[in-house]
mmCIF file of C-alpha atoms and ligand atoms in Angstrom:
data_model
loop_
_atom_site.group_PDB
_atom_site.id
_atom_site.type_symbol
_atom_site.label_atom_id
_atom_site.label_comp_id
_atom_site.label_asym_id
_atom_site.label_seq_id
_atom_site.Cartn_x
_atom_site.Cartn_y
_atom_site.Cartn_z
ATOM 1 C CA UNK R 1366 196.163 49.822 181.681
ATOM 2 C CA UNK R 1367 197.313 50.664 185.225
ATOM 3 C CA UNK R 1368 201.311 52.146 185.130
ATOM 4 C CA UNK R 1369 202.360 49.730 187.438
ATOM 5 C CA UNK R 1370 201.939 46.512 184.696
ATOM 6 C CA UNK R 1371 204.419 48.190 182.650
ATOM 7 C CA UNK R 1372 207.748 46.543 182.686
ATOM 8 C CA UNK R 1373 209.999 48.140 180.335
ATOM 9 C CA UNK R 1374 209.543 52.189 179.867
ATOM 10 C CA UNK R 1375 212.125 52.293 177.027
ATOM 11 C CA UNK R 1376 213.814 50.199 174.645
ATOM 12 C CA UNK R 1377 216.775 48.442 175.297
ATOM 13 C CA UNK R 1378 220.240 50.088 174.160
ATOM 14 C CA UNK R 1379 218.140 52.571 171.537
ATOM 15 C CA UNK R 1380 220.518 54.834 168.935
ATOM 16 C CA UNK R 1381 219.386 57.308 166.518
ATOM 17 C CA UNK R 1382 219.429 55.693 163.106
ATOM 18 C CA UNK R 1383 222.157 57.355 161.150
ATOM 19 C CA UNK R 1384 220.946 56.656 157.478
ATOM 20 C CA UNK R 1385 218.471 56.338 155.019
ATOM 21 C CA UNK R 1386 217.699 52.929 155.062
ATOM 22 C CA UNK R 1387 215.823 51.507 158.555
ATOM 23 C CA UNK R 1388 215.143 48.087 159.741
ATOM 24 C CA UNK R 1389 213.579 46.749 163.068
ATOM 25 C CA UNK R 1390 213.216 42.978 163.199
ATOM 26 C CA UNK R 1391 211.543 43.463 166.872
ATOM 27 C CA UNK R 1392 209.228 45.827 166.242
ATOM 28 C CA UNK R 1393 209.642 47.017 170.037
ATOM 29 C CA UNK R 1394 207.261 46.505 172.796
ATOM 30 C CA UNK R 1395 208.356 48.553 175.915
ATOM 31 C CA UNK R 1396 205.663 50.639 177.533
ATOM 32 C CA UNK R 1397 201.870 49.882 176.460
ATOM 33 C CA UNK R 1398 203.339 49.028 172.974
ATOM 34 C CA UNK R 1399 201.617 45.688 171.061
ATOM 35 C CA UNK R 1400 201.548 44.914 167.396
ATOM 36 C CA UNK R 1401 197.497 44.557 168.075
ATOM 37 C CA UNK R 1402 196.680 47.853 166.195
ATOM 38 C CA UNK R 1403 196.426 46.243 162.524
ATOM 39 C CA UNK R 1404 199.279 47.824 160.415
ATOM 40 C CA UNK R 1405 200.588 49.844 163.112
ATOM 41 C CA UNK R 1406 204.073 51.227 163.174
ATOM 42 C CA UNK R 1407 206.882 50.001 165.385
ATOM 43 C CA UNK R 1408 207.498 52.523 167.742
ATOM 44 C CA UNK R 1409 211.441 53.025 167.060
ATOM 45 C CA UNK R 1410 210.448 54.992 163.933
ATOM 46 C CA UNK R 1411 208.424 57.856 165.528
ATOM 47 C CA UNK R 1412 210.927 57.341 168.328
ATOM 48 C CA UNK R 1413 213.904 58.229 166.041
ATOM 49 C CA UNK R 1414 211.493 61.009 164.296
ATOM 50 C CA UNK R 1415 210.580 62.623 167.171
ATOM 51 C CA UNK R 1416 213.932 62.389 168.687
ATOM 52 C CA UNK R 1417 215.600 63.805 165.419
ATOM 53 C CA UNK R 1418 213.158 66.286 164.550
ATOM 54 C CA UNK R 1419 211.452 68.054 167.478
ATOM 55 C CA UNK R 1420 212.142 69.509 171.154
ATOM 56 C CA UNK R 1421 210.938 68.613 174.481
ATOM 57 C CA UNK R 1422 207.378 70.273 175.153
ATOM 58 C CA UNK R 1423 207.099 70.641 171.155
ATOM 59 C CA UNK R 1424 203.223 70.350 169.721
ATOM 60 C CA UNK R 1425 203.520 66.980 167.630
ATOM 61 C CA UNK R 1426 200.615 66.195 165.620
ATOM 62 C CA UNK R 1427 199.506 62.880 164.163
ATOM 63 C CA UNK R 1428 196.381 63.081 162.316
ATOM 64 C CA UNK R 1429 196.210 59.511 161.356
ATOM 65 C CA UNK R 1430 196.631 58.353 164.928
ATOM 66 C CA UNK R 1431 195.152 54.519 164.552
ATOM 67 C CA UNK R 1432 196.426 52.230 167.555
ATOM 68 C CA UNK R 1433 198.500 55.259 169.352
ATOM 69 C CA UNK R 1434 202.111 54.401 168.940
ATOM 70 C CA UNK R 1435 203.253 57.879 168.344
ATOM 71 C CA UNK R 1436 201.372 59.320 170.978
ATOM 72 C CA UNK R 1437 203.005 56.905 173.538
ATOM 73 C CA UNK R 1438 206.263 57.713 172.124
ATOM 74 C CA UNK R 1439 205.642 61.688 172.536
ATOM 75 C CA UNK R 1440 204.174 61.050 175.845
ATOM 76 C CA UNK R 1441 207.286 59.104 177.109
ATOM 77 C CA UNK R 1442 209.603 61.432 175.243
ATOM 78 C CA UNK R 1443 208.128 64.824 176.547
ATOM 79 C CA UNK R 1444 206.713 66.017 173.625
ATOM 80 C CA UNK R 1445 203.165 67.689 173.730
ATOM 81 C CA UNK R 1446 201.036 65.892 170.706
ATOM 82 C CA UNK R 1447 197.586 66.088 168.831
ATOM 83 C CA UNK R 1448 196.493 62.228 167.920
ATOM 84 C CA UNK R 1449 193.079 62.838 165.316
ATOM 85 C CA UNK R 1450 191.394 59.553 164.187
ATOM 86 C CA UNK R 1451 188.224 59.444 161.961
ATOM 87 C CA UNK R 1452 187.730 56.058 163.736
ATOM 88 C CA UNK R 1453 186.094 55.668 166.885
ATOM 89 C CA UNK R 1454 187.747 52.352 167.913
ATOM 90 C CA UNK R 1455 191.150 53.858 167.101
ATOM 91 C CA UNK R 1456 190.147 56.796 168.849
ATOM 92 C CA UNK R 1457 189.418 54.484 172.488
ATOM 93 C CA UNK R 1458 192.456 52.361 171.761
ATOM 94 C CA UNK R 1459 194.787 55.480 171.635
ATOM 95 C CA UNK R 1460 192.903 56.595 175.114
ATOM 96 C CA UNK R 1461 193.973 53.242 176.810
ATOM 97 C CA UNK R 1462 197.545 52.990 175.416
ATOM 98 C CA UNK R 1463 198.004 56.730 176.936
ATOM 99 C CA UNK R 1464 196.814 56.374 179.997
ATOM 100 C CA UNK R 1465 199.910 55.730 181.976
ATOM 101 C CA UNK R 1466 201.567 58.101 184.431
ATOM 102 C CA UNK R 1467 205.313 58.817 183.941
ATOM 103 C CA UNK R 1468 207.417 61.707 185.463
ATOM 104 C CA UNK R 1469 208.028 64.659 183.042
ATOM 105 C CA UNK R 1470 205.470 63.028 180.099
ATOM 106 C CA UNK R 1471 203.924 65.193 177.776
ATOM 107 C CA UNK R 1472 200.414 66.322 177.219
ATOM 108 C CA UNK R 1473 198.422 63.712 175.169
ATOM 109 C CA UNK R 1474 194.995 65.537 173.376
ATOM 110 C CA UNK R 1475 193.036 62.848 171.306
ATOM 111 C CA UNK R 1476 190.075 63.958 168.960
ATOM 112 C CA UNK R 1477 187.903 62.811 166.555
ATOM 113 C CA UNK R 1478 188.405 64.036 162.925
ATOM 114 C CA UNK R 1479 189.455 64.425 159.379
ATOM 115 C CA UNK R 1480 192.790 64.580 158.586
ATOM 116 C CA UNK R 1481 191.921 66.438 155.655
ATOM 117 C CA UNK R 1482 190.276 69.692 157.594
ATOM 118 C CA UNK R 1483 191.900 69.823 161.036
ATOM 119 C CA UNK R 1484 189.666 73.365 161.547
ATOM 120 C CA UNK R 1485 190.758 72.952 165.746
ATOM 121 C CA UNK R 1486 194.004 73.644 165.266
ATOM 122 C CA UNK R 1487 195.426 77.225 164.263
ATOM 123 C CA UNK R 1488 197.729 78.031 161.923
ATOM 124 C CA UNK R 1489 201.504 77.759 161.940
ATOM 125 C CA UNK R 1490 200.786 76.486 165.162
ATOM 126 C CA UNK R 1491 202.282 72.798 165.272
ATOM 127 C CA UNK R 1492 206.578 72.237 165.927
ATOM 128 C CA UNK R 1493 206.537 68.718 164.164
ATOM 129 C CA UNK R 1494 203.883 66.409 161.848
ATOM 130 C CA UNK R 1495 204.876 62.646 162.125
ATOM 131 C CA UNK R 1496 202.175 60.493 160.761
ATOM 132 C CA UNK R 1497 201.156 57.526 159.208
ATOM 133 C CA UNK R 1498 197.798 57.756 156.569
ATOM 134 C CA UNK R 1499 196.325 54.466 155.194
ATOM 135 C CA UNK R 1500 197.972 53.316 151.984
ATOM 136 C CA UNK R 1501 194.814 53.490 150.045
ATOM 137 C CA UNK R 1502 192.648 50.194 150.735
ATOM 138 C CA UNK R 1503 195.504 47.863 151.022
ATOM 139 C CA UNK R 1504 193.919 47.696 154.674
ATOM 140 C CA UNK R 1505 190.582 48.997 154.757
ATOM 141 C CA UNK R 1506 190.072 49.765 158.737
ATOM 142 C CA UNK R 1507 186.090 50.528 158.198
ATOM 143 C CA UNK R 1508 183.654 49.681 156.009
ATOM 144 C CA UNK R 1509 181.109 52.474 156.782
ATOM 145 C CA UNK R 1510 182.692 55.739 158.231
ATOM 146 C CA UNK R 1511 182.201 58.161 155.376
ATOM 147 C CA UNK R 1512 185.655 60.314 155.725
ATOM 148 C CA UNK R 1513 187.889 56.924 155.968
ATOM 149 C CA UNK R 1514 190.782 57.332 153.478
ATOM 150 C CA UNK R 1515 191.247 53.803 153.803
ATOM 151 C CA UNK R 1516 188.063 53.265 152.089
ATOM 152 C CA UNK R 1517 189.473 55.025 149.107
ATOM 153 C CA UNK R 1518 191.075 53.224 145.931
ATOM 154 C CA UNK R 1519 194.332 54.654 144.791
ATOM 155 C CA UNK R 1520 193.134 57.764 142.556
ATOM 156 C CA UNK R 1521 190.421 59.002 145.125
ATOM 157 C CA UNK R 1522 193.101 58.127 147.652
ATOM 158 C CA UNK R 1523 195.518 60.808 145.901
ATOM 159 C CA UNK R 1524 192.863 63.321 145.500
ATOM 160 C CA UNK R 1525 192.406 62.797 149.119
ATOM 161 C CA UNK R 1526 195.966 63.126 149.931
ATOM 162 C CA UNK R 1527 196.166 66.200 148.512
ATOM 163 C CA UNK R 1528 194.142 68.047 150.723
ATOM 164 C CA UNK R 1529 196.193 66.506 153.630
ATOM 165 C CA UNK R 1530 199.275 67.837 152.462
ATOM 166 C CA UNK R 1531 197.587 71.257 152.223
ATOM 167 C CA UNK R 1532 196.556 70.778 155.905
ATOM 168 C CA UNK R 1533 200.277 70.016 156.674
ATOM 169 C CA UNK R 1534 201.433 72.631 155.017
ATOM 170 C CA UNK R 1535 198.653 75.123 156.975
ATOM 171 C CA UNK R 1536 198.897 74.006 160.230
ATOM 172 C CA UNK R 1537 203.136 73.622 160.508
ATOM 173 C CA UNK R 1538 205.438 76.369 161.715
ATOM 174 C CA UNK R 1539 207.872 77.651 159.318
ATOM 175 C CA UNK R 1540 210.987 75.826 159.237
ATOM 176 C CA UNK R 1541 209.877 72.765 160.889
ATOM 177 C CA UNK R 1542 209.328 69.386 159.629
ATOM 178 C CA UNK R 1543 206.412 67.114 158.601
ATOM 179 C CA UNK R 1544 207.196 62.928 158.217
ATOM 180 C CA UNK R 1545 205.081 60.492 156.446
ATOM 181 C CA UNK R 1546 204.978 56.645 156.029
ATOM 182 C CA UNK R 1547 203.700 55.477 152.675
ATOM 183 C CA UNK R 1548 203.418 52.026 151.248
ATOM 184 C CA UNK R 1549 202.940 51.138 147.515
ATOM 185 C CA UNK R 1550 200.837 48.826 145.798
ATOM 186 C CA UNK R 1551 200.775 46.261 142.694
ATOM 187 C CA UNK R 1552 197.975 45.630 140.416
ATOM 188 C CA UNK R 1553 198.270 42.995 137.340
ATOM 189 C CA UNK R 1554 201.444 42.527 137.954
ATOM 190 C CA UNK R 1555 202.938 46.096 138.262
ATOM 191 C CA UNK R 1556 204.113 48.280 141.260
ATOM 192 C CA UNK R 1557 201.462 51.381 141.519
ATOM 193 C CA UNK R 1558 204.284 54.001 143.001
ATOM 194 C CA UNK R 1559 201.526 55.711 145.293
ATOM 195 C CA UNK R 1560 203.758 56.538 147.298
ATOM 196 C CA UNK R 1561 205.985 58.530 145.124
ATOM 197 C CA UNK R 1562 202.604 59.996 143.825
ATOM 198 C CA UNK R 1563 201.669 61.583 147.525
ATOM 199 C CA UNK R 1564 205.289 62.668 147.714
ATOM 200 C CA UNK R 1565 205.022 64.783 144.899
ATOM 201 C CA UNK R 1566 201.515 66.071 146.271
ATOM 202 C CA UNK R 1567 203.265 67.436 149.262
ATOM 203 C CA UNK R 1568 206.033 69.464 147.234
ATOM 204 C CA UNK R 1569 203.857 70.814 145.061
ATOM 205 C CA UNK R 1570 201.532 71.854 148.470
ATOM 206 C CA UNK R 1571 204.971 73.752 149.027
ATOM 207 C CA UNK R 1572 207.411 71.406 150.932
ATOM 208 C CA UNK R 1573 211.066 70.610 150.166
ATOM 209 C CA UNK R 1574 211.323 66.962 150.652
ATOM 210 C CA UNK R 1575 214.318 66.592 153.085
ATOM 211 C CA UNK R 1576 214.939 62.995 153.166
ATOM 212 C CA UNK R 1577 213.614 59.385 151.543
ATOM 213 C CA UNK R 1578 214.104 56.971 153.798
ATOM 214 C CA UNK R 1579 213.549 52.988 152.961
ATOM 215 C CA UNK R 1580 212.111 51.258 155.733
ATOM 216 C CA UNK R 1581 212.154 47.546 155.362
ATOM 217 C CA UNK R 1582 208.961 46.079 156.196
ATOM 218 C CA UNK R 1583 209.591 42.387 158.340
ATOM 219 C CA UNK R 1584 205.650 40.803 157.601
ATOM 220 C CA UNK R 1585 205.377 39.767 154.436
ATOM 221 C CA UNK R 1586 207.631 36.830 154.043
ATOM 222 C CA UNK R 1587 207.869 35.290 150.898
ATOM 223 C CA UNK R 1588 205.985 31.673 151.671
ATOM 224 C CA UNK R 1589 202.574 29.640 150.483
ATOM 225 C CA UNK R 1590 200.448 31.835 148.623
ATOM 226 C CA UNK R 1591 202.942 34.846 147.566
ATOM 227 C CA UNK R 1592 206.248 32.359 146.762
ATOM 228 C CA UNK R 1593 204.409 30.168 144.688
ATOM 229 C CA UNK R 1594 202.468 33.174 142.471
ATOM 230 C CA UNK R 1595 205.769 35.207 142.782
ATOM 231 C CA UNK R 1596 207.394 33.036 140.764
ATOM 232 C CA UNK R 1597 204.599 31.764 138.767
ATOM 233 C CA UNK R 1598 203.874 35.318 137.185
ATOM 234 C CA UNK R 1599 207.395 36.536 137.961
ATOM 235 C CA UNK R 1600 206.849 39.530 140.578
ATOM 236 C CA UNK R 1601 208.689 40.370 143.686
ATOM 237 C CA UNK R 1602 207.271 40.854 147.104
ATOM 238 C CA UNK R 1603 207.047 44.318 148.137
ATOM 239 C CA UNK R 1604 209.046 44.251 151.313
ATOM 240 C CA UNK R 1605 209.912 47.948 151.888
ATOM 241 C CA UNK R 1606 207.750 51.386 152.437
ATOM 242 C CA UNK R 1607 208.812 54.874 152.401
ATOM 243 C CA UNK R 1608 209.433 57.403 155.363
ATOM 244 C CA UNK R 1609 209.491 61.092 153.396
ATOM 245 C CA UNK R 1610 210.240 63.612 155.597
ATOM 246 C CA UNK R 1611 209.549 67.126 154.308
ATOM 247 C CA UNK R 1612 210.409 70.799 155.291
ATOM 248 C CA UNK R 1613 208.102 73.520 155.392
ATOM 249 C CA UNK R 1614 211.563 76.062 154.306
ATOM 250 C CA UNK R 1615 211.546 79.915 156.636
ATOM 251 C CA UNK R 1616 210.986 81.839 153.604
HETATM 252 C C1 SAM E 1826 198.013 53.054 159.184
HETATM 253 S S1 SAM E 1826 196.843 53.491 160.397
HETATM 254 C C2 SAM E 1826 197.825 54.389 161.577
HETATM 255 C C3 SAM E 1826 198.553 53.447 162.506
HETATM 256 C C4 SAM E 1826 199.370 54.152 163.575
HETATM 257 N N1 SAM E 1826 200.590 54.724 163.049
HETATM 258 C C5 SAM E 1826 199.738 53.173 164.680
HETATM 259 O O1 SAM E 1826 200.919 52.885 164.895
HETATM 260 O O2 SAM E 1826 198.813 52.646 165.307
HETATM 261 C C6 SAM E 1826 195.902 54.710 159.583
HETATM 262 C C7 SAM E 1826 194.735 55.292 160.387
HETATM 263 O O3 SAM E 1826 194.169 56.371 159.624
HETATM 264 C C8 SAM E 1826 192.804 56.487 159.995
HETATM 265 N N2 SAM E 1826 192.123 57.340 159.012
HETATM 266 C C9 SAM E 1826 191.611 57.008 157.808
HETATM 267 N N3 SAM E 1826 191.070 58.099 157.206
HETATM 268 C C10 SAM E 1826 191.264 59.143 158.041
HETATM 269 C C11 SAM E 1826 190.973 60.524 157.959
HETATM 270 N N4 SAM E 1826 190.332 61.068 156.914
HETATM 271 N N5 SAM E 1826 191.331 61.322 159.005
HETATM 272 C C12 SAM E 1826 191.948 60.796 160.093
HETATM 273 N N6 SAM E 1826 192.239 59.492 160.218
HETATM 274 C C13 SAM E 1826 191.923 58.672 159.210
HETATM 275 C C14 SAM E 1826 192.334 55.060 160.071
HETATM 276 O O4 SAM E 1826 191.172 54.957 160.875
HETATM 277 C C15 SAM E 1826 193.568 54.356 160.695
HETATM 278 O O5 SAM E 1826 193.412 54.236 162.090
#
């Protein structure tokens, strides 16, 4: 994408969201920003991450890098970042949605690999972890690369996780922060709290969880299909995921 197709560099009249629950009806498509990427984030929440929880020139990593959103947004916002992907068509997507030249952007480094054993990068080396796994198989982005998470049902998925969180926990400075989107599930009827599950696999790797935030998710409306077996077998539409953002504490 050549820089001079790009309309919009930044969102329109952007503040910092001020609590714990987080909503964005237009998802946000300034820069090389598209809702193409399936289940990719809208950019205002690593844009109010980043913003809140890092400094300019910062190492950002996201390990679960997919379409590139956060990348763009470090790039734009003068952050330095790490985007890994197990998935080479992720991997070329992030390359195209980065290349754009902007005054004062930050250093983009995309690489193939396993979120689970990021051996490139040292310890206590990285100022800020904002990232966004798979949630399970809900979306299965490959059907034959071997260290795909999304591949994974929800109990390999969790074993899984756990070695992430160790990764976090390795490759983070002291005192700095680590943010994670996770989505639940429901099977026979019943809501499969995965996420809650991988929160509790990252305190017990050693973080303090800082915040829960609810972020409302704008995609699943209740019509056809989900209204009429909603009601039938009397369930509710999960319309919300959960933004944990965790502390690796000084001491
Ligand atoms: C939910 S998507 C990330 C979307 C991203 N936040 C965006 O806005 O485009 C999750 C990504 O994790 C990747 N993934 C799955 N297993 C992985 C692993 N073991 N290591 C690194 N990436 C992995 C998938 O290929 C997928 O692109």
């Amino acid at each position: 994408m050549s820089p001079h197709r790009i309309k919009k560099w930044e969102p329109d009249h952007f503040e910092l969201e001020l609590n714990t629950v987080w909503s964005f009806p237009e998802r946000g498509n300034w820069a090389t920003h598209d809702a193409k990427y399936r289940g990719n984030w809208s950019p205002y929440i690593p844009r109010n991450l980043i913003l809140r929880y890092s400094h300019e020139r910062d190492l950002i990593l996201d390990q679960f890098a997919g379409g590139g959103t956060t990348l763009v947004e470090a790039k734009l916002l003068t952050r330095n970042i790490i985007g890994v992907d197990v998935n080479d068509s992720a991997l070329i997507r992030c390359h195209e949605k980065c290349d754009f030249e902007r005054i004062n952007s930050g250093v983009v480094e995309i690489r193939k690999g396993d979120a689970r054993h990021l051996d490139f990068i040292q310890n206590e080396s990285v100022d800020f972890i904002c990232t966004h796994p798979p949630y399970a198989n809900i979306i299965e982005y490959s059907s034959d690369i071997e260290n795909d998470l999304s591949r994974c049902n929800v109990s390999e998925f969790l074993a899984q996780m756990k070695h992430v969180a160790t990764e976090c926990y390795r490759v983070l400075k002291k005192g700095k922060f680590c943010a994670i989107l996770m989505g639940d599930t429901r099977k026979n009827g019943h809501v499969i709290t995965m996420s809650f599950d991988a929160m509790k696999l990252f305190e017990a790797a050693g973080f303090k969880t800082k915040e829960v935030i609810i972020k409302e998710q704008h995609n699943c409306k209740a019509t056809g299909y989900w209204k009429t077996n909603g009601i039938k077998f009397n369930f509710l539409l999960l319309a919300h995921e959960y933004l944990f953002v965790f502390k690796k504490m000084a001491h």
